[in-house]
PDB file of C-alpha atoms in Angstrom:
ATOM      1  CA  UNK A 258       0.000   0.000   0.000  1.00 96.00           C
ATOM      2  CA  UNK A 259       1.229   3.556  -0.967  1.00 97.00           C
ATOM      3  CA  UNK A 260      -0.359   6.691   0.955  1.00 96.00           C
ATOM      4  CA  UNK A 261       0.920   9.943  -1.062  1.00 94.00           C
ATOM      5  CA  UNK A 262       3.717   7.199  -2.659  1.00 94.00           C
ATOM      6  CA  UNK A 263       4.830   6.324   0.997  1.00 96.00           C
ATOM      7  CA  UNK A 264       4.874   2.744   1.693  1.00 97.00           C
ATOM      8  CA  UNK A 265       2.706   2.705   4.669  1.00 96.00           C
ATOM      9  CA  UNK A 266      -0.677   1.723   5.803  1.00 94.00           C
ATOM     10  CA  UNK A 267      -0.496   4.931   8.189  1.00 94.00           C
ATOM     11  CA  UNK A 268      -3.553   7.708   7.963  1.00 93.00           C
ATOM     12  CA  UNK A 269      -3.846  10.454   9.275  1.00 92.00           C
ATOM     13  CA  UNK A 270      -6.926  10.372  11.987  1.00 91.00           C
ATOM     14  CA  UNK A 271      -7.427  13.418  10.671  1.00 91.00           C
ATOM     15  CA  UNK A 272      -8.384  12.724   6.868  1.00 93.00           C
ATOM     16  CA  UNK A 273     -11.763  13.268   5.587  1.00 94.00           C
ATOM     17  CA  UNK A 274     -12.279  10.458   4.049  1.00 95.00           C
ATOM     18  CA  UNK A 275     -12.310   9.034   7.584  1.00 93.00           C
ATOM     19  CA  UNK A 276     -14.335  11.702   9.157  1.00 91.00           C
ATOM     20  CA  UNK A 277     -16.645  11.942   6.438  1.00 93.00           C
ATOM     21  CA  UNK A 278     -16.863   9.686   3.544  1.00 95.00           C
ATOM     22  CA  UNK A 279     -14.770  12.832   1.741  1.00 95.00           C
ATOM     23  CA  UNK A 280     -13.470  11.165  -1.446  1.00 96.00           C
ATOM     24  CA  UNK A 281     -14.125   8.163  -3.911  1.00 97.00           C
ATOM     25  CA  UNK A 282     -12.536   5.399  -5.358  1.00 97.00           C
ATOM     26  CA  UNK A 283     -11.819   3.076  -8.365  1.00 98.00           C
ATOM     27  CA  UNK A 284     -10.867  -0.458  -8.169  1.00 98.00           C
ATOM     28  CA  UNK A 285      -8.504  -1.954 -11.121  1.00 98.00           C
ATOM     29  CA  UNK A 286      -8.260  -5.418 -12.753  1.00 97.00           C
ATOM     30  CA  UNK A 287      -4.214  -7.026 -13.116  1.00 97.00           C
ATOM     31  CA  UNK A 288      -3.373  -9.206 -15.751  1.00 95.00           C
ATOM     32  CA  UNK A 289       0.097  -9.395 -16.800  1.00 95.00           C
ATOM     33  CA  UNK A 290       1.850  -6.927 -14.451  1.00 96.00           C
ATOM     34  CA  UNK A 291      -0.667  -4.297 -16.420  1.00 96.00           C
ATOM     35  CA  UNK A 292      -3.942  -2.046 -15.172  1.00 97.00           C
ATOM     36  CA  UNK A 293      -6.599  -2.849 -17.862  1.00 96.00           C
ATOM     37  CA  UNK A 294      -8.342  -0.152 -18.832  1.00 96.00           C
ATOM     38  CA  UNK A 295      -6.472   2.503 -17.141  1.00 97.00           C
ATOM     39  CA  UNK A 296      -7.516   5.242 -18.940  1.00 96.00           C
ATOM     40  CA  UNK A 297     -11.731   4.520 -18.097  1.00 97.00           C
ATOM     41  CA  UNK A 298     -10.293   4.666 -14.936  1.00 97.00           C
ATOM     42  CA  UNK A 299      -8.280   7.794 -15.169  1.00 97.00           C
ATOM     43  CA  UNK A 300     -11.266   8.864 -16.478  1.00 96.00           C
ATOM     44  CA  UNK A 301     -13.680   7.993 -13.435  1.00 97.00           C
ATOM     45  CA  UNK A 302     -11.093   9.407 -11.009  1.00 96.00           C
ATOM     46  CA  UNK A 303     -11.081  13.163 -12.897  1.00 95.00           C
ATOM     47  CA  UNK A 304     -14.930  13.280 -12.962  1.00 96.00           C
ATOM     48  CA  UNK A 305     -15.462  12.547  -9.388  1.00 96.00           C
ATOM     49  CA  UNK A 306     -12.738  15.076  -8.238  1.00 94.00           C
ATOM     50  CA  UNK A 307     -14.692  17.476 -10.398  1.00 94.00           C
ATOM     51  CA  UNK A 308     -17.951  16.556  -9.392  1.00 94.00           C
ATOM     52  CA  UNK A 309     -16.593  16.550  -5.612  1.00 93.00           C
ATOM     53  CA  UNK A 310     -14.656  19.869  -6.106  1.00 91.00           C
ATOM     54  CA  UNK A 311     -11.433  18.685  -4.732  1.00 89.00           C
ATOM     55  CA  UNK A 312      -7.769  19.861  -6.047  1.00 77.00           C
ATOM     56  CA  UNK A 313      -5.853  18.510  -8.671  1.00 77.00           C
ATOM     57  CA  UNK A 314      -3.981  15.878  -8.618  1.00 77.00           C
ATOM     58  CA  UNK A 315      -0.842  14.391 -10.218  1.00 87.00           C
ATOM     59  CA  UNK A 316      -2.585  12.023 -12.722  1.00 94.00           C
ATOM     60  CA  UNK A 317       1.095  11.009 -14.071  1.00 94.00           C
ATOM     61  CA  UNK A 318       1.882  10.429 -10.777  1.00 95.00           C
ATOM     62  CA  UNK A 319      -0.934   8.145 -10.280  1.00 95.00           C
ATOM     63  CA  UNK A 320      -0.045   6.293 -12.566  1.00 96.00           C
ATOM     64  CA  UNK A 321       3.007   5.374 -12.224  1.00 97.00           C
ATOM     65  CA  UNK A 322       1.930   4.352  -8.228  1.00 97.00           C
ATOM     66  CA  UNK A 323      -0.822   2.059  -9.728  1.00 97.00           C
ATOM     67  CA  UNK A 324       2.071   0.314 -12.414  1.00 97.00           C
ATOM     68  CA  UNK A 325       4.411  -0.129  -9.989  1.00 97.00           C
ATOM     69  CA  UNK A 326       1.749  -1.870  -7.656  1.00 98.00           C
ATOM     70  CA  UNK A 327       0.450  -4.057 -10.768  1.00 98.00           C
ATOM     71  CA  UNK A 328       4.160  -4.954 -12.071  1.00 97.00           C
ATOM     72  CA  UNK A 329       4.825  -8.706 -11.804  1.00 96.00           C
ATOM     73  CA  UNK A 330       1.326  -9.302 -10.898  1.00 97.00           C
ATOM     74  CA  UNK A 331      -0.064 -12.274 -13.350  1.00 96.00           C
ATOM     75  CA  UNK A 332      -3.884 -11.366 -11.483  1.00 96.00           C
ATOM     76  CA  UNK A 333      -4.238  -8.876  -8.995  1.00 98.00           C
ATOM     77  CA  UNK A 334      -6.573  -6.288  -7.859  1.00 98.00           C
ATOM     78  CA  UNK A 335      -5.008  -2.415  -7.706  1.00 98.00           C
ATOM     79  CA  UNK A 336      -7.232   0.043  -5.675  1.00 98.00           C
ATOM     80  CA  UNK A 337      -6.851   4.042  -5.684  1.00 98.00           C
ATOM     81  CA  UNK A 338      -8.644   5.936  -2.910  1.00 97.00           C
ATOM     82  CA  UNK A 339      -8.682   9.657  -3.445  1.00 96.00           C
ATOM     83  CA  UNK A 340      -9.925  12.112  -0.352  1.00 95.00           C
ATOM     84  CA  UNK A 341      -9.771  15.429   0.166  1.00 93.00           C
ATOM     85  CA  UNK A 342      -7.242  15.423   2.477  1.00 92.00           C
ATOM     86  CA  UNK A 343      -7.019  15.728   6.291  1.00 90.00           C
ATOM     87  CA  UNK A 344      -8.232  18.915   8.049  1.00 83.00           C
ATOM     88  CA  UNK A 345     -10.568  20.523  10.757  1.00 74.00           C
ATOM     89  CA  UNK A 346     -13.865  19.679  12.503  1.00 80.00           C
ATOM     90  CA  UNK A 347     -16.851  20.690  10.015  1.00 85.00           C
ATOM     91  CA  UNK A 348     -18.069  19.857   6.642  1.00 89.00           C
ATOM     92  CA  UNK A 349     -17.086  22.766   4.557  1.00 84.00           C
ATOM     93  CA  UNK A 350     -13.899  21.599   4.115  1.00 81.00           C
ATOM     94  CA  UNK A 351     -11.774  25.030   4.431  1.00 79.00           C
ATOM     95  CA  UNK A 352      -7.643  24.449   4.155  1.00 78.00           C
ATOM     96  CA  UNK A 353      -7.607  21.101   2.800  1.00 82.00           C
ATOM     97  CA  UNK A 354      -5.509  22.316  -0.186  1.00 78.00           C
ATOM     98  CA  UNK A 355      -3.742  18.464  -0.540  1.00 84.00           C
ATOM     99  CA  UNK A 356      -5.535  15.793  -1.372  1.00 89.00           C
ATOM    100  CA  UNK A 357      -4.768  12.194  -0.408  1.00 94.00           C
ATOM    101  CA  UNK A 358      -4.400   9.471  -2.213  1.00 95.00           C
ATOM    102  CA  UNK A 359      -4.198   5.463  -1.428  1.00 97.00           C
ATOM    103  CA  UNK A 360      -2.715   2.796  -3.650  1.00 98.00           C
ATOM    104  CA  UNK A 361      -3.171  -0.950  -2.376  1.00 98.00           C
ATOM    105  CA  UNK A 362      -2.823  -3.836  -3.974  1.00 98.00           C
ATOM    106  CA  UNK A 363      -4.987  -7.467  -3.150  1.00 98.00           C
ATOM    107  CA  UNK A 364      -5.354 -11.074  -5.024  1.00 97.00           C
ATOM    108  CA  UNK A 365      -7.734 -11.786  -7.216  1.00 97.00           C
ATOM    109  CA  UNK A 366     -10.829 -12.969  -5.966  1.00 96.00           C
ATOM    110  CA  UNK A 367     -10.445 -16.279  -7.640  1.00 95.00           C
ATOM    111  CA  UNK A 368     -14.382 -17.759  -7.394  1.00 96.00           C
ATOM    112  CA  UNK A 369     -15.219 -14.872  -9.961  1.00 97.00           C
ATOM    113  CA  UNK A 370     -13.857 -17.290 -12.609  1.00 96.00           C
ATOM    114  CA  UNK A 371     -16.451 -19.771 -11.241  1.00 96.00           C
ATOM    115  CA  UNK A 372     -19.345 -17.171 -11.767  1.00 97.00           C
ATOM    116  CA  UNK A 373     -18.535 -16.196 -15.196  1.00 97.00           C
ATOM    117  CA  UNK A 374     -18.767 -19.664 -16.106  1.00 96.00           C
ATOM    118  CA  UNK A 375     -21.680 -20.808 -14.304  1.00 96.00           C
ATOM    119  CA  UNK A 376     -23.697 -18.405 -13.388  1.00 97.00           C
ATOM    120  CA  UNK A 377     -24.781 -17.195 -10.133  1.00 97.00           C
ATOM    121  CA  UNK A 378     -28.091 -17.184  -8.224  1.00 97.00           C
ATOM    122  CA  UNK A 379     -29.695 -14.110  -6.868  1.00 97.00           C
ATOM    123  CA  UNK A 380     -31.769 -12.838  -4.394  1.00 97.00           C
ATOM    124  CA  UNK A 381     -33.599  -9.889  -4.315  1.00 98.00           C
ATOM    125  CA  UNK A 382     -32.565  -7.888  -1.284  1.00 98.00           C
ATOM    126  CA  UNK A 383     -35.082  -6.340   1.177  1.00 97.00           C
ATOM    127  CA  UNK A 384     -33.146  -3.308   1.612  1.00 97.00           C
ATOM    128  CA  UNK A 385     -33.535  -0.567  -0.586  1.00 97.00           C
ATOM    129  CA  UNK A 386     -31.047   2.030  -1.995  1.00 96.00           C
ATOM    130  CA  UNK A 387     -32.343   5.686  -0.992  1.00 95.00           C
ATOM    131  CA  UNK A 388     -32.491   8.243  -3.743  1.00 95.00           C
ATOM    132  CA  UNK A 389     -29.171  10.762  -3.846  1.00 93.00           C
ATOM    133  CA  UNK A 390     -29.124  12.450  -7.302  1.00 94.00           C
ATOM    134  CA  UNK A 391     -26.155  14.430  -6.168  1.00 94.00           C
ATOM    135  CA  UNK A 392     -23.787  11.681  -5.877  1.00 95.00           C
ATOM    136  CA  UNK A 393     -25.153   9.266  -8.111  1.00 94.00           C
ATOM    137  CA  UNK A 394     -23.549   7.461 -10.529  1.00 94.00           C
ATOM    138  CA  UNK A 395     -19.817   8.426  -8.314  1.00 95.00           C
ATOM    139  CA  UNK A 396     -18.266   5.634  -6.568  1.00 96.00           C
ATOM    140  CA  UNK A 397     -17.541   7.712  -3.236  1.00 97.00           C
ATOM    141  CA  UNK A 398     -16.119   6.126  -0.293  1.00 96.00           C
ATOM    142  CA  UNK A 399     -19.782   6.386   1.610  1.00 93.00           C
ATOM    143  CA  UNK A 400     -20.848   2.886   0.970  1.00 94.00           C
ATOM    144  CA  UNK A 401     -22.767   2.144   4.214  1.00 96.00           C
ATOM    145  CA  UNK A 402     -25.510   1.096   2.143  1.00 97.00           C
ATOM    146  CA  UNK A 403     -23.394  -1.551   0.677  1.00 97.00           C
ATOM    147  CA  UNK A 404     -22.016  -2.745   3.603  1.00 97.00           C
ATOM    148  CA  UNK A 405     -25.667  -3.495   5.041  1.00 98.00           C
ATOM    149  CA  UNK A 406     -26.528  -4.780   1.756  1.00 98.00           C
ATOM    150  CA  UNK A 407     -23.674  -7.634   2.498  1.00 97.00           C
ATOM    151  CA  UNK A 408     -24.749  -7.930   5.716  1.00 98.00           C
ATOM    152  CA  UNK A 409     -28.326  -9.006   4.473  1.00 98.00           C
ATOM    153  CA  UNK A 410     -26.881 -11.200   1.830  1.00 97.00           C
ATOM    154  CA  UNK A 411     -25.093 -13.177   4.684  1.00 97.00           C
ATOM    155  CA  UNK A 412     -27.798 -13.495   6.809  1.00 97.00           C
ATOM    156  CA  UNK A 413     -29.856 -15.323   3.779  1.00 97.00           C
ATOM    157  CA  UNK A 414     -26.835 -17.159   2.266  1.00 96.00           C
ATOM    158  CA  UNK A 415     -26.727 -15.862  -0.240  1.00 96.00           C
ATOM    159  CA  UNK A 416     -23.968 -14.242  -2.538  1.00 96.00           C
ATOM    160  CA  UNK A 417     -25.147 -11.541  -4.581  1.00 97.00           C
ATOM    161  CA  UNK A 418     -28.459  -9.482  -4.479  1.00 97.00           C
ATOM    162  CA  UNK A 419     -30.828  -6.999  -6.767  1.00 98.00           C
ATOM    163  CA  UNK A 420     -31.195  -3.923  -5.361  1.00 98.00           C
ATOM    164  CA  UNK A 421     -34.173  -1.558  -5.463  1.00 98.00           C
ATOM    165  CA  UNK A 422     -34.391   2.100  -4.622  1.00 97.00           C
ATOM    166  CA  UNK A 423     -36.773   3.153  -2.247  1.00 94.00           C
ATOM    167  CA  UNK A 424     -39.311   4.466  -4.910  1.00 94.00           C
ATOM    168  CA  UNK A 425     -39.380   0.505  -6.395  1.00 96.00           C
ATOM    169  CA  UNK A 426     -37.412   0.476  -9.361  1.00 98.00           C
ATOM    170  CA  UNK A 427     -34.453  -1.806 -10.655  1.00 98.00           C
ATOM    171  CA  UNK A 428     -31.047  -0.297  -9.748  1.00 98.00           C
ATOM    172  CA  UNK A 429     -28.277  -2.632  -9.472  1.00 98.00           C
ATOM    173  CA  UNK A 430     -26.563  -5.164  -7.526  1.00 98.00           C
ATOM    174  CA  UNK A 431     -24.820  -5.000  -4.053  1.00 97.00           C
ATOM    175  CA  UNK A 432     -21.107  -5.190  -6.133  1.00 96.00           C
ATOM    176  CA  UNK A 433     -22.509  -4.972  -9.479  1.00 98.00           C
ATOM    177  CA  UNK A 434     -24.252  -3.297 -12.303  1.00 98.00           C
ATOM    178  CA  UNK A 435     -27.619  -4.810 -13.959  1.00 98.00           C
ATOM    179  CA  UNK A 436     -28.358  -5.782 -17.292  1.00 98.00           C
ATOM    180  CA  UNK A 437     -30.832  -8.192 -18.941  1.00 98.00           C
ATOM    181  CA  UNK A 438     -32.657  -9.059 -22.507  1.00 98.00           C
ATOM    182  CA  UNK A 439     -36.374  -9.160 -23.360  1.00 97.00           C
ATOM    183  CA  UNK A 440     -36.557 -10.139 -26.936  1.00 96.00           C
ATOM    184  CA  UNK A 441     -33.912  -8.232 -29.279  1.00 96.00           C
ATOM    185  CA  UNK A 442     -33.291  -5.162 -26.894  1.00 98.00           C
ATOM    186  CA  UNK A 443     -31.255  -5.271 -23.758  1.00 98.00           C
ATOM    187  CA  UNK A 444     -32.169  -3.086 -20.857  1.00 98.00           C
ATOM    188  CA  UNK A 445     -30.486  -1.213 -17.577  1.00 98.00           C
ATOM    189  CA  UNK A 446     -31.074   0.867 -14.984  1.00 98.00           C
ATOM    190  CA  UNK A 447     -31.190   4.614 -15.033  1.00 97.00           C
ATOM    191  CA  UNK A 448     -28.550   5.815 -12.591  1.00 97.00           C
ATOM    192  CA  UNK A 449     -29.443   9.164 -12.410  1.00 96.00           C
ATOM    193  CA  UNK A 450     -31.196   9.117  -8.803  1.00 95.00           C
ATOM    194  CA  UNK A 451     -28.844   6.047  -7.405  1.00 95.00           C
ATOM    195  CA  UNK A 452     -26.307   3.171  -8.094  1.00 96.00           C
ATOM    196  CA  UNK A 453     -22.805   2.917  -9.829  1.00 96.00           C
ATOM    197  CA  UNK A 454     -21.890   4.273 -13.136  1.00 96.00           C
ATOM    198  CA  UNK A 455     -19.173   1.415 -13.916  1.00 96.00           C
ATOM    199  CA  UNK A 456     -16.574   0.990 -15.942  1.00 97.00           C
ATOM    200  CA  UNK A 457     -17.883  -2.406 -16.671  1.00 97.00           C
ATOM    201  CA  UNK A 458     -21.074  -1.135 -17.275  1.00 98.00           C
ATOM    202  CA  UNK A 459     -19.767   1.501 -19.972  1.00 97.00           C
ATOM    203  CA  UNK A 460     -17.838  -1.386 -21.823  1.00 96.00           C
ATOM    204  CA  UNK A 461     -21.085  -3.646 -22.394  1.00 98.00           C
ATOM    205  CA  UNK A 462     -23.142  -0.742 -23.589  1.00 98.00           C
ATOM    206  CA  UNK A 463     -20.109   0.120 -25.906  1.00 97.00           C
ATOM    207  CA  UNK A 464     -20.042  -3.381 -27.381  1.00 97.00           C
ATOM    208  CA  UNK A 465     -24.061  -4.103 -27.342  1.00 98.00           C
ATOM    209  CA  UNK A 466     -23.686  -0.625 -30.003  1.00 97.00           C
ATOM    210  CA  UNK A 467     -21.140  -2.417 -31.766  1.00 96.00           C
ATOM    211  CA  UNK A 468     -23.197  -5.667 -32.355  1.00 96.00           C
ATOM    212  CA  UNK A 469     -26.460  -3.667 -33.273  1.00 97.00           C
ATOM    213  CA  UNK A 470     -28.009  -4.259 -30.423  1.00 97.00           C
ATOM    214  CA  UNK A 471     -30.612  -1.958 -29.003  1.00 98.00           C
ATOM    215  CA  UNK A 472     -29.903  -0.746 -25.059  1.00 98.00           C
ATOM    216  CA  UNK A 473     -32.467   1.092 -23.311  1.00 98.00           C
ATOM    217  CA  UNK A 474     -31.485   2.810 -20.050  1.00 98.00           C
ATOM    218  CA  UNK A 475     -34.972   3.066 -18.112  1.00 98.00           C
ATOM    219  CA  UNK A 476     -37.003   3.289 -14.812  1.00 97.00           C
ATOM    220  CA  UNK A 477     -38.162  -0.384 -14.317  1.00 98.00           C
ATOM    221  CA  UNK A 478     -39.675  -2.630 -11.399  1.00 98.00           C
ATOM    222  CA  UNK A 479     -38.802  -5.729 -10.521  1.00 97.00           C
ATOM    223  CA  UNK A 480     -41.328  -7.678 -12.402  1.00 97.00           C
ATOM    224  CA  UNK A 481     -39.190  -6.503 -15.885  1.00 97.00           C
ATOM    225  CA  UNK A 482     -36.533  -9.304 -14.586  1.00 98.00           C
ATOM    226  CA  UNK A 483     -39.645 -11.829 -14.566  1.00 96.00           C
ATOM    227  CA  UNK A 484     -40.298 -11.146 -18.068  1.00 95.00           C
ATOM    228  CA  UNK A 485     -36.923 -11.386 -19.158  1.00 97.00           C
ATOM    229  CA  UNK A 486     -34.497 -14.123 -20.978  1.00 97.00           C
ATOM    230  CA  UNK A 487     -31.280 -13.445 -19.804  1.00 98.00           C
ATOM    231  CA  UNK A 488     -30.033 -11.530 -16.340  1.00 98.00           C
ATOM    232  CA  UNK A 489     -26.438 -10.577 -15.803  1.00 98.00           C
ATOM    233  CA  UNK A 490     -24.596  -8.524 -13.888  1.00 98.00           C
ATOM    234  CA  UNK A 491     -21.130  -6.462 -14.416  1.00 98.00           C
ATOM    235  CA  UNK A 492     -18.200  -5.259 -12.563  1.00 97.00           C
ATOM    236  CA  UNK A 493     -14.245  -4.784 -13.190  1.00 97.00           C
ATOM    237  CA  UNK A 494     -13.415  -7.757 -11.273  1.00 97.00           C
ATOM    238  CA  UNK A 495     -16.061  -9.891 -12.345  1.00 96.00           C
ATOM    239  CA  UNK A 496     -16.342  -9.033 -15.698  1.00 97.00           C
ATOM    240  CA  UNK A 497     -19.541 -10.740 -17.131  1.00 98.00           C
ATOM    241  CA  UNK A 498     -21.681 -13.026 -14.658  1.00 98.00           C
ATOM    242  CA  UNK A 499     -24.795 -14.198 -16.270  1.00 98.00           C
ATOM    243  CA  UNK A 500     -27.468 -15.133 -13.268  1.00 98.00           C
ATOM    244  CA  UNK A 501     -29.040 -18.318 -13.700  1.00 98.00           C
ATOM    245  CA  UNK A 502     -32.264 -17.896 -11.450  1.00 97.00           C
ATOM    246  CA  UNK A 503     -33.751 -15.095  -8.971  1.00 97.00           C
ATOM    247  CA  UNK A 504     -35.788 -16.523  -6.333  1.00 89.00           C
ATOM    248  CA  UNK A 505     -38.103 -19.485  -8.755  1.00 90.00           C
ATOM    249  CA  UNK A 506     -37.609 -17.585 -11.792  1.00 95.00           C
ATOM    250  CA  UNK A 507     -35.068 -19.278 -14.280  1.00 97.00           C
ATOM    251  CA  UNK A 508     -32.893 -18.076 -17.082  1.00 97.00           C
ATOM    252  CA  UNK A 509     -31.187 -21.154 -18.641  1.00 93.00           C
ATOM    253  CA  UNK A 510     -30.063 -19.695 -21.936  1.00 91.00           C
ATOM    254  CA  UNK A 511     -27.144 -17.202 -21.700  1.00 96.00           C
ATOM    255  CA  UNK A 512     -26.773 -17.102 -25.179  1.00 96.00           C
ATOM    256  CA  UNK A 513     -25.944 -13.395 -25.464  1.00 97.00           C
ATOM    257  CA  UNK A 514     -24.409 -12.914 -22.263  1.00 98.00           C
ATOM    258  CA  UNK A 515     -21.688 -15.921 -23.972  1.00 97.00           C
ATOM    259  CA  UNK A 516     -21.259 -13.797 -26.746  1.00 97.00           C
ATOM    260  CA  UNK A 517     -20.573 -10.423 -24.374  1.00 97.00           C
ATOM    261  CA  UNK A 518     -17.867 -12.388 -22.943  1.00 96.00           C
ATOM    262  CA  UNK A 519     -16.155 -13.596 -25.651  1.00 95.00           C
ATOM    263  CA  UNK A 520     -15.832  -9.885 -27.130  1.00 94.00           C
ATOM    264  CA  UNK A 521     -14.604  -9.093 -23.889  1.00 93.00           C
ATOM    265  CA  UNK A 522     -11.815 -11.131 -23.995  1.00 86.00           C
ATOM    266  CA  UNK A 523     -10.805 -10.450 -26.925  1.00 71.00           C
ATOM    267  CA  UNK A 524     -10.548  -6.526 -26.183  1.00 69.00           C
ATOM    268  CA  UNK A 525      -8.459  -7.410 -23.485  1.00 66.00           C
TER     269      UNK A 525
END
């Protein structure tokens, strides 16, 4: 772990992404000693600070902290934490002039390979996802929602969950972003009120273009999923996981979601 390119896993108690959630994150897939798609990231990191308002960073910088993390890795997982830095009691913020930033690196959680392959069931969590157009879409470092999310899906035993927002409509998953097919046109959840705009997420809809497939981003209950042929969900790490059944409902043909993958792979 690097904190402002030190190796330490030191913080100062004063940093406000401890006190108050104040900063945001993106987490990085390893293959080969190399970040893939580093410059989605890159990308995800400069909106956030934007949308956040915090001070510029050293993006070169960055990246060299994330490549030397990643080199010799043959699967890893790179994190970078940005906050806005440590200073006084209050929200506003006032002298924090230097942001922080946190490089760590973790395995590869290995039982992803399992999913993409077979499929995952999920349950539809109880727990809702409260509106917050102001952050939404940014993956800050306030994930208490998540966190209870997880909590629920360990209490039920089960490993991944779709998530509602309190109004009723489709969102995402706990870890994951939502997609599924009715017919020829593939739907997903409008994140402008809640949920994760993911890198993952932006990659499908890219290729779903490229095959002439129709995507429609809308507001949708749950009982869309019941009408639907194929359910999967989408994250860095995971890549492409189709889900094989929510609750009694089935979906035993992951025809697209097979060809998703294999376009995937080959981009990488």
């Amino acid at each position: 772990m690097l904190i402002n390119g030190i190796p330490t896993e030191t913080l100062s108690a004063r940093d406000r992404g401890l006190a108050y959630g104040d900063g945001h994150f993106t987490t990085m897939l390893v293959r080969e000693g190399k970040v893939l798609w580093w410059q989605d990231h890159l990308a995800r990191l400069q909106h956030a600070n934007a949308r956040l308002g915090f001070g510029e960073h050293s993006w070169d910088l960055l990246a060299d902290e994330a490549a030397q993390l990643a080199s010799g890795q043959a699967q890893a997982v790179v994190k970078i934490m940005l906050t806005r830095g440590a200073g006084g009691r209050g929200y506003d913020g006032a002298g924090c002039d230097t942001p922080t930033r946190i490089v760590s690196l973790a395995p590869y959680p290995e039982h992803y390979h399992d999913w993409q392959q077979t499929g995952i069931n999920a349950l539809v969590c109880q727990q809702h996802l409260g509106d917050s157009p102001m952050l939404a879409g940014l993956k800050t470092l306030g994930r208490l929602e998540q966190v209870m999310l997880k909590r629920e899906l360990a209490a039920r035993g089960g490993v991944e969950g779709i998530v509602l927002n309190s109004r009723g409509f489709l969102v995402e998953g706990v870890s994951a972003n939502l997609f599924w097919r009715r017919g020829r046109t593939v739907f997903t959840p409008d994140l402008t009120r809640a949920g994760i705009d993911g890198i993952m997420r932006k990659r499908v809809m890219t290729m779903l273009k490229q095959m002439g497939i129709e995507l429609r981003v809308v507001e949708a209950p749950l009982e869309s999923l019941w009408q639907a042929e194929e359910v999967w969900l989408t994250n860095t790490l995971m890549g492409i996981v189709p889900v094989t059944s929510i609750g009694d409902m089935h979906y035993p043909s992951p025809v697209l979601i097979r060809r998703l993958q294999e376009r995937l792979v080959i981009e990488v």
